[in-house]
Every structure is written in structure tokens, then in C-alpha cells.
Tab-separated table of C-alpha atoms in Angstrom:
chain	number	residue	atom	x	y	z
A	14	MET	CA	-28.609	177.279	15.101
A	15	THR	CA	-29.737	177.172	18.738
A	16	ARG	CA	-31.413	180.382	19.867
A	17	LYS	CA	-30.017	181.854	23.089
A	18	PHE	CA	-32.511	182.033	25.938
A	19	THR	CA	-32.461	185.711	26.930
A	20	THR	CA	-33.954	187.648	29.838
A	21	GLU	CA	-36.591	189.051	27.485
A	22	ASP	CA	-37.778	185.504	26.749
A	23	ALA	CA	-38.303	184.549	30.374
A	24	SER	CA	-41.615	186.299	31.047
A	25	ALA	CA	-43.276	185.112	27.838
A	26	THR	CA	-42.005	181.561	28.343
A	27	ARG	CA	-43.264	181.516	31.919
A	28	ARG	CA	-46.746	182.531	30.788
A	29	VAL	CA	-46.811	179.843	28.098
A	30	VAL	CA	-45.696	177.104	30.486
A	31	ILE	CA	-48.168	178.101	33.214
A	32	ALA	CA	-51.031	178.276	30.724
A	33	SER	CA	-50.131	174.886	29.264
A	34	VAL	CA	-49.864	173.194	32.663
A	35	ALA	CA	-53.123	174.714	33.932
A	36	GLY	CA	-55.043	173.899	30.755
A	37	ASN	CA	-53.737	170.327	30.623
A	38	MET	CA	-54.445	169.757	34.298
A	39	LEU	CA	-58.058	170.869	33.992
A	40	GLU	CA	-58.748	168.891	30.819
A	41	TRP	CA	-57.071	165.687	31.994
A	42	TYR	CA	-58.982	165.931	35.272
A	43	ASP	CA	-62.077	165.196	33.200
A	44	PHE	CA	-60.523	162.300	31.301
A	45	PHE	CA	-58.913	160.573	34.286
A	46	LEU	CA	-62.064	160.993	36.360
A	47	TYR	CA	-63.776	158.229	34.397
A	48	THR	CA	-60.711	155.982	34.636
A	49	THR	CA	-60.602	156.154	38.428
A	50	ALA	CA	-64.369	156.037	38.875
A	51	ALA	CA	-64.608	152.998	36.577
A	52	ALA	CA	-62.430	150.997	38.952
A	53	MET	CA	-64.283	152.289	42.055
A	54	VAL	CA	-67.981	152.649	41.349
A	55	LEU	CA	-69.191	152.825	37.745
A	56	GLY	CA	-69.376	149.052	37.338
A	57	SER	CA	-72.040	148.687	40.038
A	58	VAL	CA	-73.991	151.764	38.875
A	59	PHE	CA	-74.062	151.202	35.113
A	60	PHE	CA	-73.021	147.553	34.590
A	61	PRO	CA	-74.523	145.473	37.430
A	62	SER	CA	-73.628	141.794	37.383
A	63	ALA	CA	-75.196	138.985	39.385
A	64	GLY	CA	-72.282	136.681	38.615
A	65	HIS	CA	-68.554	137.185	39.198
A	66	PRO	CA	-67.939	140.405	41.179
A	67	LEU	CA	-65.258	141.534	38.726
A	68	LEU	CA	-67.495	141.328	35.654
A	69	GLY	CA	-69.166	144.688	36.268
A	70	THR	CA	-65.738	146.293	36.665
A	71	VAL	CA	-64.548	144.650	33.461
A	72	ALA	CA	-67.557	146.160	31.663
A	73	ALA	CA	-66.856	149.630	33.104
A	74	LEU	CA	-63.204	149.364	32.070
A	75	ALA	CA	-64.353	148.273	28.611
A	76	GLY	CA	-65.995	151.692	28.442
A	77	HIS	CA	-62.563	153.064	29.345
A	78	ALA	CA	-61.137	151.158	26.358
A	79	VAL	CA	-63.864	152.473	24.020
A	80	GLY	CA	-62.861	155.993	24.995
A	81	PHE	CA	-59.299	155.168	24.052
A	82	ALA	CA	-60.435	153.761	20.721
A	83	ALA	CA	-61.863	157.204	19.956
A	84	ARG	CA	-58.588	158.953	20.732
A	85	PRO	CA	-56.963	158.338	17.314
A	86	ILE	CA	-60.082	159.763	15.637
A	87	GLY	CA	-59.888	162.848	17.821
A	88	GLY	CA	-56.182	163.083	17.120
A	89	LEU	CA	-56.831	163.087	13.374
A	90	VAL	CA	-59.643	165.652	13.541
A	91	PHE	CA	-58.023	168.067	15.963
A	92	GLY	CA	-54.561	167.469	14.512
A	93	HIS	CA	-55.908	168.641	11.155
A	94	ILE	CA	-57.475	171.692	12.810
A	95	GLY	CA	-54.260	172.404	14.699
A	96	ASP	CA	-52.067	172.176	11.607
A	97	ARG	CA	-54.491	174.151	9.428
A	98	ARG	CA	-56.124	176.651	11.803
A	99	GLY	CA	-53.762	176.872	14.716
A	100	ARG	CA	-52.865	175.141	17.962
A	101	ARG	CA	-55.001	177.493	20.089
A	102	THR	CA	-58.153	176.885	18.009
A	103	ALA	CA	-57.801	173.123	18.370
A	104	LEU	CA	-57.243	173.339	22.135
A	105	LEU	CA	-60.358	175.462	22.657
A	106	ALA	CA	-62.392	172.842	20.771
A	107	THR	CA	-60.994	169.886	22.753
A	108	LEU	CA	-61.693	171.641	26.048
A	109	SER	CA	-65.305	172.344	25.133
A	110	LEU	CA	-65.957	168.775	24.014
A	111	MET	CA	-64.301	167.233	27.074
A	112	GLY	CA	-66.021	169.523	29.568
A	113	GLY	CA	-69.474	168.977	28.090
A	114	ALA	CA	-69.156	165.185	28.000
A	115	THR	CA	-67.888	164.942	31.579
A	116	PHE	CA	-70.620	167.193	32.968
A	117	CYS	CA	-73.300	165.109	31.213
A	118	MET	CA	-71.892	161.924	32.770
A	119	GLY	CA	-72.805	163.326	36.156
A	120	LEU	CA	-76.435	163.648	35.040
A	121	LEU	CA	-76.895	160.129	33.652
A	122	PRO	CA	-79.512	157.842	35.228
A	123	SER	CA	-78.311	154.536	36.680
A	124	TYR	CA	-78.987	151.122	35.140
A	125	SER	CA	-81.643	150.405	37.746
A	126	SER	CA	-83.721	153.407	36.639
A	127	ALA	CA	-83.064	153.570	32.883
A	128	GLY	CA	-82.020	150.070	31.896
A	129	ILE	CA	-79.771	149.503	28.894
A	130	ALA	CA	-79.991	153.160	27.838
A	131	SER	CA	-77.871	154.096	30.846
A	132	PRO	CA	-74.629	152.252	29.929
A	133	LEU	CA	-75.096	153.084	26.233
A	134	LEU	CA	-75.219	156.798	27.001
A	135	LEU	CA	-72.214	156.460	29.306
A	136	VAL	CA	-70.179	154.791	26.566
A	137	LEU	CA	-71.232	157.462	24.047
A	138	LEU	CA	-70.055	160.224	26.357
A	139	ARG	CA	-66.814	158.325	26.944
A	140	VAL	CA	-66.276	158.252	23.182
A	141	LEU	CA	-66.589	162.049	23.130
A	142	GLN	CA	-64.131	162.283	26.011
A	143	GLY	CA	-61.717	160.077	24.112
A	144	ALA	CA	-61.964	162.180	20.958
A	145	ALA	CA	-61.216	165.318	22.968
A	146	ALA	CA	-58.253	163.683	24.725
A	147	GLY	CA	-56.903	162.549	21.360
A	148	GLY	CA	-56.566	166.139	20.253
A	149	GLU	CA	-55.461	167.546	23.598
A	150	TRP	CA	-52.039	166.002	24.105
A	151	GLY	CA	-50.384	167.197	20.906
A	152	GLY	CA	-51.696	170.732	21.217
A	153	GLY	CA	-50.732	171.027	24.873
A	154	VAL	CA	-47.204	169.915	24.003
A	155	LEU	CA	-46.792	172.197	20.987
A	156	ILE	CA	-47.902	175.274	22.899
A	157	ILE	CA	-44.584	174.889	24.728
A	158	THR	CA	-42.195	173.171	22.305
A	159	GLU	CA	-42.836	175.659	19.504
A	160	ASN	CA	-42.289	178.634	21.808
A	161	VAL	CA	-39.030	177.749	23.581
A	162	PRO	CA	-35.350	177.422	22.584
A	163	ALA	CA	-33.985	173.996	21.665
A	164	ASP	CA	-31.466	173.751	24.493
A	165	ARG	CA	-34.283	173.992	27.101
A	166	ARG	CA	-36.977	172.162	25.180
A	167	GLY	CA	-36.797	168.926	27.177
A	168	PHE	CA	-37.055	170.731	30.510
A	169	LEU	CA	-39.802	173.203	29.613
A	170	ALA	CA	-41.872	170.772	27.520
A	171	SER	CA	-41.948	168.285	30.406
A	172	PHE	CA	-44.251	170.682	32.259
A	173	SER	CA	-47.030	169.811	29.809
A	174	SER	CA	-46.809	166.185	30.990
A	175	CYS	CA	-46.723	167.450	34.550
A	176	GLY	CA	-50.153	168.994	33.901
A	177	MET	CA	-51.484	165.550	32.959
A	178	GLY	CA	-50.196	164.081	36.212
A	179	LEU	CA	-51.749	166.852	38.253
A	180	GLY	CA	-55.034	166.256	36.436
A	181	PHE	CA	-55.012	162.675	37.704
A	182	VAL	CA	-54.244	163.864	41.232
A	183	LEU	CA	-57.086	166.377	41.086
A	184	SER	CA	-59.600	163.783	39.840
A	185	SER	CA	-58.579	161.246	42.509
A	186	LEU	CA	-58.835	163.859	45.236
A	187	ALA	CA	-62.268	164.873	43.988
A	188	LEU	CA	-63.546	161.290	44.160
A	189	TRP	CA	-62.030	160.757	47.609
A	190	LEU	CA	-63.585	163.963	48.949
A	191	ALA	CA	-66.944	162.999	47.468
A	192	GLU	CA	-66.709	159.556	49.080
A	193	GLN	CA	-65.835	161.054	52.463
A	194	ALA	CA	-68.540	163.713	52.271
A	195	THR	CA	-71.405	161.489	51.157
A	196	GLY	CA	-70.551	158.212	52.950
A	197	ASP	CA	-73.106	155.523	52.203
A	198	ALA	CA	-74.706	157.772	49.581
A	199	PHE	CA	-71.538	157.709	47.457
A	200	LEU	CA	-72.752	154.761	45.363
A	201	SER	CA	-76.177	156.305	44.780
A	202	TRP	CA	-75.336	159.943	44.044
A	203	GLY	CA	-72.111	161.096	45.720
A	204	TRP	CA	-69.933	159.895	42.838
A	205	ARG	CA	-71.721	162.386	40.569
A	206	LEU	CA	-70.337	165.463	42.326
A	207	PRO	CA	-66.804	165.368	40.799
A	208	PHE	CA	-68.357	164.976	37.329
A	209	LEU	CA	-70.705	167.921	37.815
A	210	ALA	CA	-67.795	170.003	39.116
A	211	SER	CA	-66.295	169.798	35.630
A	212	GLY	CA	-68.706	172.592	34.657
A	213	VAL	CA	-66.729	175.007	36.835
A	214	ILE	CA	-63.450	173.559	35.578
A	215	PHE	CA	-64.566	174.130	31.992
A	216	VAL	CA	-65.171	177.839	32.619
A	217	VAL	CA	-61.731	178.255	34.214
A	218	GLY	CA	-60.005	176.334	31.423
A	219	LEU	CA	-61.816	178.305	28.741
A	220	TYR	CA	-60.646	181.574	30.281
A	221	ILE	CA	-57.039	180.361	30.363
A	222	ARG	CA	-57.003	179.189	26.766
A	223	ARG	CA	-58.860	182.135	25.275
A	224	ASN	CA	-56.049	184.328	26.580
A	225	LEU	CA	-53.332	182.066	25.196
A	226	GLY	CA	-51.523	183.233	22.073
A	227	GLU	CA	-50.578	181.115	19.051
A	228	THR	CA	-47.199	179.382	18.908
A	229	THR	CA	-44.353	181.067	17.064
A	230	GLY	CA	-43.743	177.837	15.124
A	231	PHE	CA	-47.255	177.836	13.690
A	232	GLU	CA	-47.089	181.560	12.908
A	233	VAL	CA	-43.912	181.002	10.907
A	234	LYS	CA	-45.495	178.098	9.063
A	235	SER	CA	-48.602	180.168	8.300
A	236	ALA	CA	-46.448	182.800	6.672
A	237	GLU	CA	-45.033	180.128	4.375
A	238	CYS	CA	-46.711	177.506	2.248
A	239	GLY	CA	-48.782	175.153	4.386
A	240	THR	CA	-50.356	171.852	3.441
A	241	ARG	CA	-54.021	171.265	2.683
A	242	SER	CA	-54.018	167.742	4.108
A	243	PRO	CA	-51.520	167.303	6.983
A	244	LEU	CA	-52.638	163.716	7.627
A	245	ARG	CA	-52.129	162.636	4.019
A	246	GLU	CA	-48.679	164.200	3.992
A	247	VAL	CA	-47.720	162.479	7.236
A	248	LEU	CA	-48.824	159.060	5.975
A	249	ARG	CA	-47.209	159.562	2.575
A	250	ARG	CA	-43.866	161.023	3.629
A	251	HIS	CA	-43.292	160.110	7.272
A	252	PRO	CA	-44.933	156.746	8.115
A	253	ARG	CA	-41.866	155.499	9.950
A	254	GLN	CA	-41.945	158.409	12.383
A	255	VAL	CA	-45.563	157.548	13.170
A	256	LEU	CA	-44.693	153.887	13.784
A	257	PHE	CA	-41.754	154.793	15.988
A	258	ALA	CA	-43.915	157.191	18.006
A	259	MET	CA	-46.426	154.375	18.523
A	260	ALA	CA	-43.760	151.940	19.689
A	261	LEU	CA	-42.147	154.450	22.049
A	262	ARG	CA	-45.530	155.015	23.669
A	263	PHE	CA	-46.273	151.361	24.429
A	264	ALA	CA	-44.364	151.052	27.708
A	265	ASP	CA	-45.648	154.135	29.493
A	266	SER	CA	-49.198	154.000	28.128
A	267	GLY	CA	-49.833	150.380	28.998
A	268	ALA	CA	-48.021	150.379	32.321
A	269	SER	CA	-49.363	153.702	33.545
A	270	TYR	CA	-52.974	152.591	33.171
A	271	ILE	CA	-52.208	149.307	34.877
A	272	PHE	CA	-50.713	151.300	37.752
A	273	MET	CA	-53.413	153.991	37.797
A	274	SER	CA	-56.557	151.999	37.043
A	275	PHE	CA	-56.049	148.233	37.281
A	276	SER	CA	-54.121	148.650	40.538
A	277	LEU	CA	-57.347	149.831	42.184
A	278	VAL	CA	-59.050	146.651	40.997
A	279	TYR	CA	-56.191	144.430	42.142
A	280	GLY	CA	-55.898	146.228	45.462
A	281	ALA	CA	-59.584	145.649	46.186
A	282	TYR	CA	-59.158	142.016	45.086
A	283	VAL	CA	-56.424	141.406	47.694
A	284	GLY	CA	-58.259	143.341	50.393
A	285	ILE	CA	-56.573	146.761	50.422
A	286	SER	CA	-58.889	149.619	51.367
A	287	SER	CA	-59.892	152.094	48.684
A	288	THR	CA	-58.536	154.958	50.819
A	289	VAL	CA	-55.034	153.449	50.924
A	290	LEU	CA	-55.136	152.790	47.182
A	291	LEU	CA	-56.334	156.272	46.280
A	292	TRP	CA	-53.752	158.016	48.446
A	293	ALA	CA	-50.938	155.759	47.249
A	294	GLY	CA	-51.983	156.558	43.670
A	295	ILE	CA	-52.068	160.268	44.444
A	296	GLY	CA	-48.668	160.104	46.129
A	297	GLY	CA	-47.182	158.167	43.232
A	298	MET	CA	-48.538	160.620	40.702
A	299	LEU	CA	-47.246	163.622	42.662
A	300	VAL	CA	-43.790	162.067	42.641
A	301	ASP	CA	-44.329	161.288	38.964
A	302	SER	CA	-45.165	164.921	38.195
A	303	VAL	CA	-42.022	166.200	39.914
A	304	MET	CA	-39.769	163.575	38.340
A	305	MET	CA	-41.126	164.320	34.844
A	306	VAL	CA	-39.520	167.740	35.076
A	307	VAL	CA	-36.284	166.287	36.459
A	308	PHE	CA	-36.043	163.761	33.630
A	309	GLY	CA	-37.002	166.389	31.055
A	310	ARG	CA	-34.100	168.534	32.232
A	311	LEU	CA	-31.780	165.522	32.251
A	312	SER	CA	-32.700	164.802	28.627
A	313	ASP	CA	-31.395	168.244	27.662
A	314	ARG	CA	-28.027	167.260	29.124
A	315	VAL	CA	-27.549	163.590	28.195
A	316	GLY	CA	-30.096	163.072	25.422
A	317	ARG	CA	-33.662	161.844	25.056
A	318	ARG	CA	-32.924	158.200	24.337
A	319	PRO	CA	-30.833	157.255	27.426
A	320	VAL	CA	-33.441	158.697	29.785
A	321	TYR	CA	-36.338	157.086	27.922
A	322	LEU	CA	-34.546	153.730	27.783
A	323	GLY	CA	-33.900	153.843	31.524
A	324	GLY	CA	-37.608	154.297	32.175
A	325	ALA	CA	-38.628	151.405	29.900
A	326	ILE	CA	-36.098	149.017	31.443
A	327	GLY	CA	-37.112	150.148	34.911
A	328	MET	CA	-40.707	149.318	34.063
A	329	MET	CA	-39.741	145.784	33.035
A	330	LEU	CA	-37.793	145.249	36.241
A	331	TRP	CA	-40.536	146.625	38.504
A	332	ALA	CA	-43.558	144.844	37.004
A	333	ALA	CA	-43.485	141.793	39.327
A	334	PRO	CA	-42.225	143.568	42.494
A	335	PHE	CA	-45.097	146.045	42.138
A	336	PHE	CA	-47.679	143.310	42.670
A	337	LEU	CA	-45.616	141.448	45.276
A	338	LEU	CA	-45.630	144.601	47.386
A	339	MET	CA	-49.372	144.990	46.812
A	340	ASP	CA	-49.893	141.426	48.035
A	341	THR	CA	-48.492	142.310	51.458
A	342	GLY	CA	-51.432	144.630	52.077
A	343	GLN	CA	-49.183	146.932	54.098
A	344	PRO	CA	-49.771	150.652	53.371
A	345	ALA	CA	-46.036	151.438	53.319
A	346	ALA	CA	-45.394	148.637	50.816
A	347	VAL	CA	-48.286	149.793	48.648
A	348	TRP	CA	-46.914	153.339	48.647
A	349	LEU	CA	-43.455	152.066	47.698
A	350	ALA	CA	-44.925	150.056	44.818
A	351	PHE	CA	-46.687	153.096	43.398
A	352	ILE	CA	-43.842	155.574	43.879
A	353	VAL	CA	-41.112	153.474	42.242
A	354	GLY	CA	-43.428	152.484	39.407
A	355	HIS	CA	-44.323	156.092	38.708
A	356	ILE	CA	-40.665	157.140	38.694
A	357	ALA	CA	-40.080	154.689	35.839
A	358	ILE	CA	-43.112	156.069	34.008
A	359	ALA	CA	-41.921	159.653	34.585
A	360	ALA	CA	-38.630	158.953	32.812
A	361	MET	CA	-40.626	158.262	29.647
A	362	ILE	CA	-43.537	160.695	29.895
A	363	GLY	CA	-41.269	163.562	30.945
A	364	VAL	CA	-39.160	163.152	27.802
A	365	GLN	CA	-42.034	162.380	25.424
A	366	PRO	CA	-43.098	165.965	24.557
A	367	SER	CA	-39.673	167.037	23.319
A	368	TYR	CA	-38.768	163.652	21.804
A	369	PHE	CA	-42.000	163.345	19.817
A	370	SER	CA	-42.052	166.955	18.637
A	371	GLU	CA	-38.563	166.425	17.206
A	372	LEU	CA	-39.824	163.597	15.022
A	373	PHE	CA	-42.019	165.825	12.824
A	374	SER	CA	-41.786	169.162	11.030
A	375	THR	CA	-44.046	172.140	11.772
A	376	ARG	CA	-46.302	171.608	8.740
A	377	THR	CA	-47.528	168.227	9.965
A	378	ARG	CA	-46.307	168.105	13.575
A	379	TYR	CA	-49.691	168.230	15.303
A	380	SER	CA	-51.171	165.513	13.066
A	381	GLY	CA	-48.097	163.282	13.169
A	382	MET	CA	-47.690	163.465	16.933
A	383	ALA	CA	-51.391	162.947	17.574
A	384	LEU	CA	-51.614	159.972	15.221
A	385	GLY	CA	-48.636	158.079	16.668
A	386	HIS	CA	-49.404	158.958	20.277
A	387	GLU	CA	-53.112	158.159	20.157
A	388	LEU	CA	-52.966	154.943	18.137
A	389	SER	CA	-50.637	153.566	20.769
A	390	SER	CA	-52.831	154.946	23.553
A	391	ALA	CA	-55.800	153.070	22.105
A	392	LEU	CA	-53.900	149.781	21.812
A	393	ALA	CA	-51.816	149.810	24.985
A	394	GLY	CA	-53.499	152.278	27.328
A	395	GLY	CA	-57.071	151.483	26.399
A	396	LEU	CA	-56.842	147.714	26.433
A	397	SER	CA	-54.342	147.074	29.235
A	398	PRO	CA	-56.706	147.569	32.230
A	399	VAL	CA	-59.404	145.473	30.545
A	400	VAL	CA	-57.019	142.667	29.606
A	401	ALA	CA	-55.359	142.800	33.031
A	402	THR	CA	-58.707	142.549	34.842
A	403	ALA	CA	-59.803	139.680	32.600
A	404	LEU	CA	-56.507	137.879	33.292
A	405	LEU	CA	-56.987	138.346	37.016
A	406	ALA	CA	-60.577	137.110	36.828
A	407	SER	CA	-59.547	133.982	34.928
A	408	THR	CA	-56.310	133.094	36.754
A	409	GLY	CA	-56.617	134.749	40.155
A	410	HIS	CA	-52.906	135.692	40.022
A	411	PHE	CA	-50.883	138.774	39.132
A	412	LEU	CA	-48.167	136.973	37.133
A	413	PRO	CA	-49.931	137.173	33.731
A	414	VAL	CA	-50.472	140.897	34.308
A	415	ALA	CA	-46.800	141.390	35.167
A	416	LEU	CA	-45.805	139.547	31.984
A	417	LEU	CA	-48.192	141.751	29.998
A	418	THR	CA	-46.488	144.845	31.431
A	419	ILE	CA	-43.043	143.495	30.598
A	420	GLY	CA	-44.123	142.702	27.046
A	421	MET	CA	-45.377	146.237	26.424
A	422	ALA	CA	-42.173	147.725	27.821
A	423	LEU	CA	-40.120	145.418	25.598
A	424	VAL	CA	-41.784	146.883	22.493
A	425	THR	CA	-40.474	150.299	23.524
A	426	VAL	CA	-36.977	149.017	24.319
A	427	VAL	CA	-36.683	147.436	20.867
A	428	ALA	CA	-37.919	150.624	19.177
A	429	LEU	CA	-35.316	152.710	21.018
A	430	VAL	CA	-32.573	150.659	19.380
A	431	PHE	CA	-33.607	152.118	16.020
A	432	VAL	CA	-34.692	155.662	16.952
A	433	ALA	CA	-31.858	158.178	17.185
A	434	ASP	CA	-31.569	160.859	19.839
A	435	GLY	CA	-33.087	164.318	19.802
A	436	ARG	CA	-31.968	167.612	21.365
A	437	THR	CA	-32.139	169.333	17.981
A	438	GLU	CA	-33.524	172.499	16.461
A	439	PRO	CA	-37.198	172.491	15.380
A	440	ALA	CA	-37.740	170.203	12.407
A	441	THR	CA	-37.670	171.388	8.806
A	442	GLU	CA	-39.113	169.691	5.753
A	443	GLU	CA	-35.614	168.989	4.395
A	444	THR	CA	-34.352	167.266	7.531
A	445	VAL	CA	-37.517	165.183	7.883
A	446	THR	CA	-37.139	163.952	4.330
A	447	ALA	CA	-33.435	163.231	4.858
A	448	LYS	CA	-33.953	161.260	8.073
A	449	GLU	CA	-37.290	159.570	7.570
A	450	ASP	CA	-35.630	156.399	6.304
A	451	VAL	CA	-33.770	155.858	9.581
A	452	GLY	CA	-36.445	157.034	12.003
A	453	ALA	CA	-34.221	159.711	13.538
A	454	PRO	CA	-35.565	162.746	15.343
A	455	VAL	CA	-35.328	165.560	12.846
A	456	ALA	CA	-33.199	168.701	13.035
């Protein structure tokens, strides 16, 4: 039965949402910082190439992909901690790992001074970032979804995704400010400043999360009989939910990193200034962050699936026009490309927290969500900028990249045909077992 949202709930819910958004924003600042910097500067600093000018960027983005490959591992480790020890404990661990790795990146010597050790250390730190990010998403979502009533879950849970978007905005702004402040010194040392600033961000994030309580869903589960191995139970009893979560993630994960990361590479390739690209990306992500909340609220009214499907189809339709607008080189056209593309992404990411949490029961929710979400992130999000840059380097045209984007979105569209809608009460073991054969969100 749906719990009524009373006046007494409002203050506690507000604190949970604010803490989740702030914590997510600070942690994803660290993760997205590498993604943006890889397209702007890290290739020349850590992966110099005397051949094709895009090869160094491809190598830096390969480091981006390695970080994504570590995300499923982090999801498994921190998902286990979150299901066994609590959501708050897992989130404190992911924050510490992410903050430490990002700060150390700012201290690394360049290739010219340390040789091969420099890129190897960078990739190692990126792996640690990826492991932390793999555990972050599920915990940040559950802090909200397990503390709010079902009839407002889509709206309130979308704020956790909003924190991710704001983290990207913050990291892009930090790099832009560093570039403006240091000028010609940006390539030599100015790029390090946003990475070193993560030390301050870590302290702020740690304070926020140490004062965050445990979710009511986990507390109820703890009072009952838990499971010693959440991952084993997920794989044994609910493999279809994991596969559906992976497929639903393909469109937004692949396309968002093409729009956020590869677009900087393509923009530079066609002669657009880095300032225009950064600000268009920031503007698109700000619109994205607002629209996530709008689409989350809409999903409470009309259902998760129609909103999600609209975003995936919109992504397919916008893939080619995005690059055609970029080709004009006009700032207004570039802004339009980013804003419309991010609206399509927002329709999926804004609904994801509630939709995915309704696929799994409390006993294994953290592990199940993390596994499905992060496996898809590694395949689609991690590889898409690398593959897109390689396609551009080999063909010199955007069409193969547009077709790649359409293909990833099509995977999600097909999956939505088989996954039922959500807007249900928190999952129970009985409803998961009853619905696992049809891939429906559980009641």
C-alpha cells in the first residue's frame, strides 16, 4: 500500500535529497574531471604522439575506458558492502577512494619527465576512480529511493541524477577557469589545479556523508533475515533483471559520453574553439539537470517506460543532426546541438533511479543495480568515446559515429518492449520471484 506523504515527512525527505545531490555532485566532479581533461589536455601530457594528432587523444580516452572497465568491479565490491553493512558505509568508502585518486592525478609527473611510468600511474589511478564510481551510483540512488513514498519516488529520486549532472558542470567550469587563469601554462601545470582542488571537495563530501543517516529500507532489511552473498543471490535468482538493467542503460550511457567527451574531440577536429565547446557542454548539462527532475516527476504520472522510451527514440533521431549542427561551427548551432541532445538523455537518466530500484528487492538491491548499471557503463559508456574517436580518425566523417549512437539507442528501445512499467511499492522477495521470468519492475 502506498504510504501517504505527510507534513512530518517533508523535513527529513528534504535533508536526504539535499545530502544525496551534494554528495553525488562532489564525487562525480572527480570522475568527470578526467573525462573532460582527457579530451582537452591529457593526451599531450601523458600520451604524446609524433604521428596522427588524434592518436594521443585516443590513448587518453582509452584510459577513460579502462576506468569504466573497473566500474563493474567497484559495483560488486561496494554493492556487497552496501547490502551487508549499509548504504552509508559504502558511500563513505567510495568517496574516500575517489577523492584520493583524483588528488594524486594532479601530482603525477608528465611523460616528458617520467617516461612510461607517467601514463601507467595515470591509468592505475583511473582504475581506482572507476571502482569508486561503480559503487557510487547505486548508493546515491538508494539513499533517496528507500526513504521516500512510492508515489513521489520518480520525482525525488531524479535529484540523485541531477547531482551527477551538476558534477559534470562543476568539473568543466573548473577546467575552464584553470585554462583562463594560467593561459599558456595550462598545458604544463594549469590543468593540475582542478585535480588538486578535489582535496577540498573530499573534506566537504566527507562531512556531508558522515552526517547522513541510513535508509529506512536497509534498516528494515537488517531487522529481518539478510543474505550473506547478495551478488550470488542476484545472479542465481534475478539474472534477467540484471540483463534488462544493462540494456536500458545502453542508450544514455553511450550517447552521453559521445556528447560529453567525444564532442570535444570532434569540435576541435572541425575547428570549434574549446571555449565554445566547454560552455555549450555546460549549458547542455544544466538543461539536462533541470529536465531530469521534470521527467522524473512525469514518470510518477504516466509511468517510467513511456518517458524512458521517448528519450531513447529522441536519441536515435538526434544522432545525425547533432553532428550536422556541429559542422556549421556556429556557436548558436553548437549550443542547440548540445541542449536538444541532453534533453533526450535527461528523459532516460531522470527516470533511471526509480526504474532500476524497482527491479530489485531490498536484500540485493544495491548489488543488482550496481551490477546491471556498471556492466553497461563499461561496455557503452567506456568504449563509445574511444570507438568514436577511432572511427573519426579512420574515416574523417561523423556518419559512423552517428550510426554507433543509433545502434546503442536501439538496444534500449528493444529492451523496453519487454520490461514492464514501474511506479510500484518497494520490492519484496515474493514479488521479485513472481516477476523475474517476465523482467517486470517488482512491487
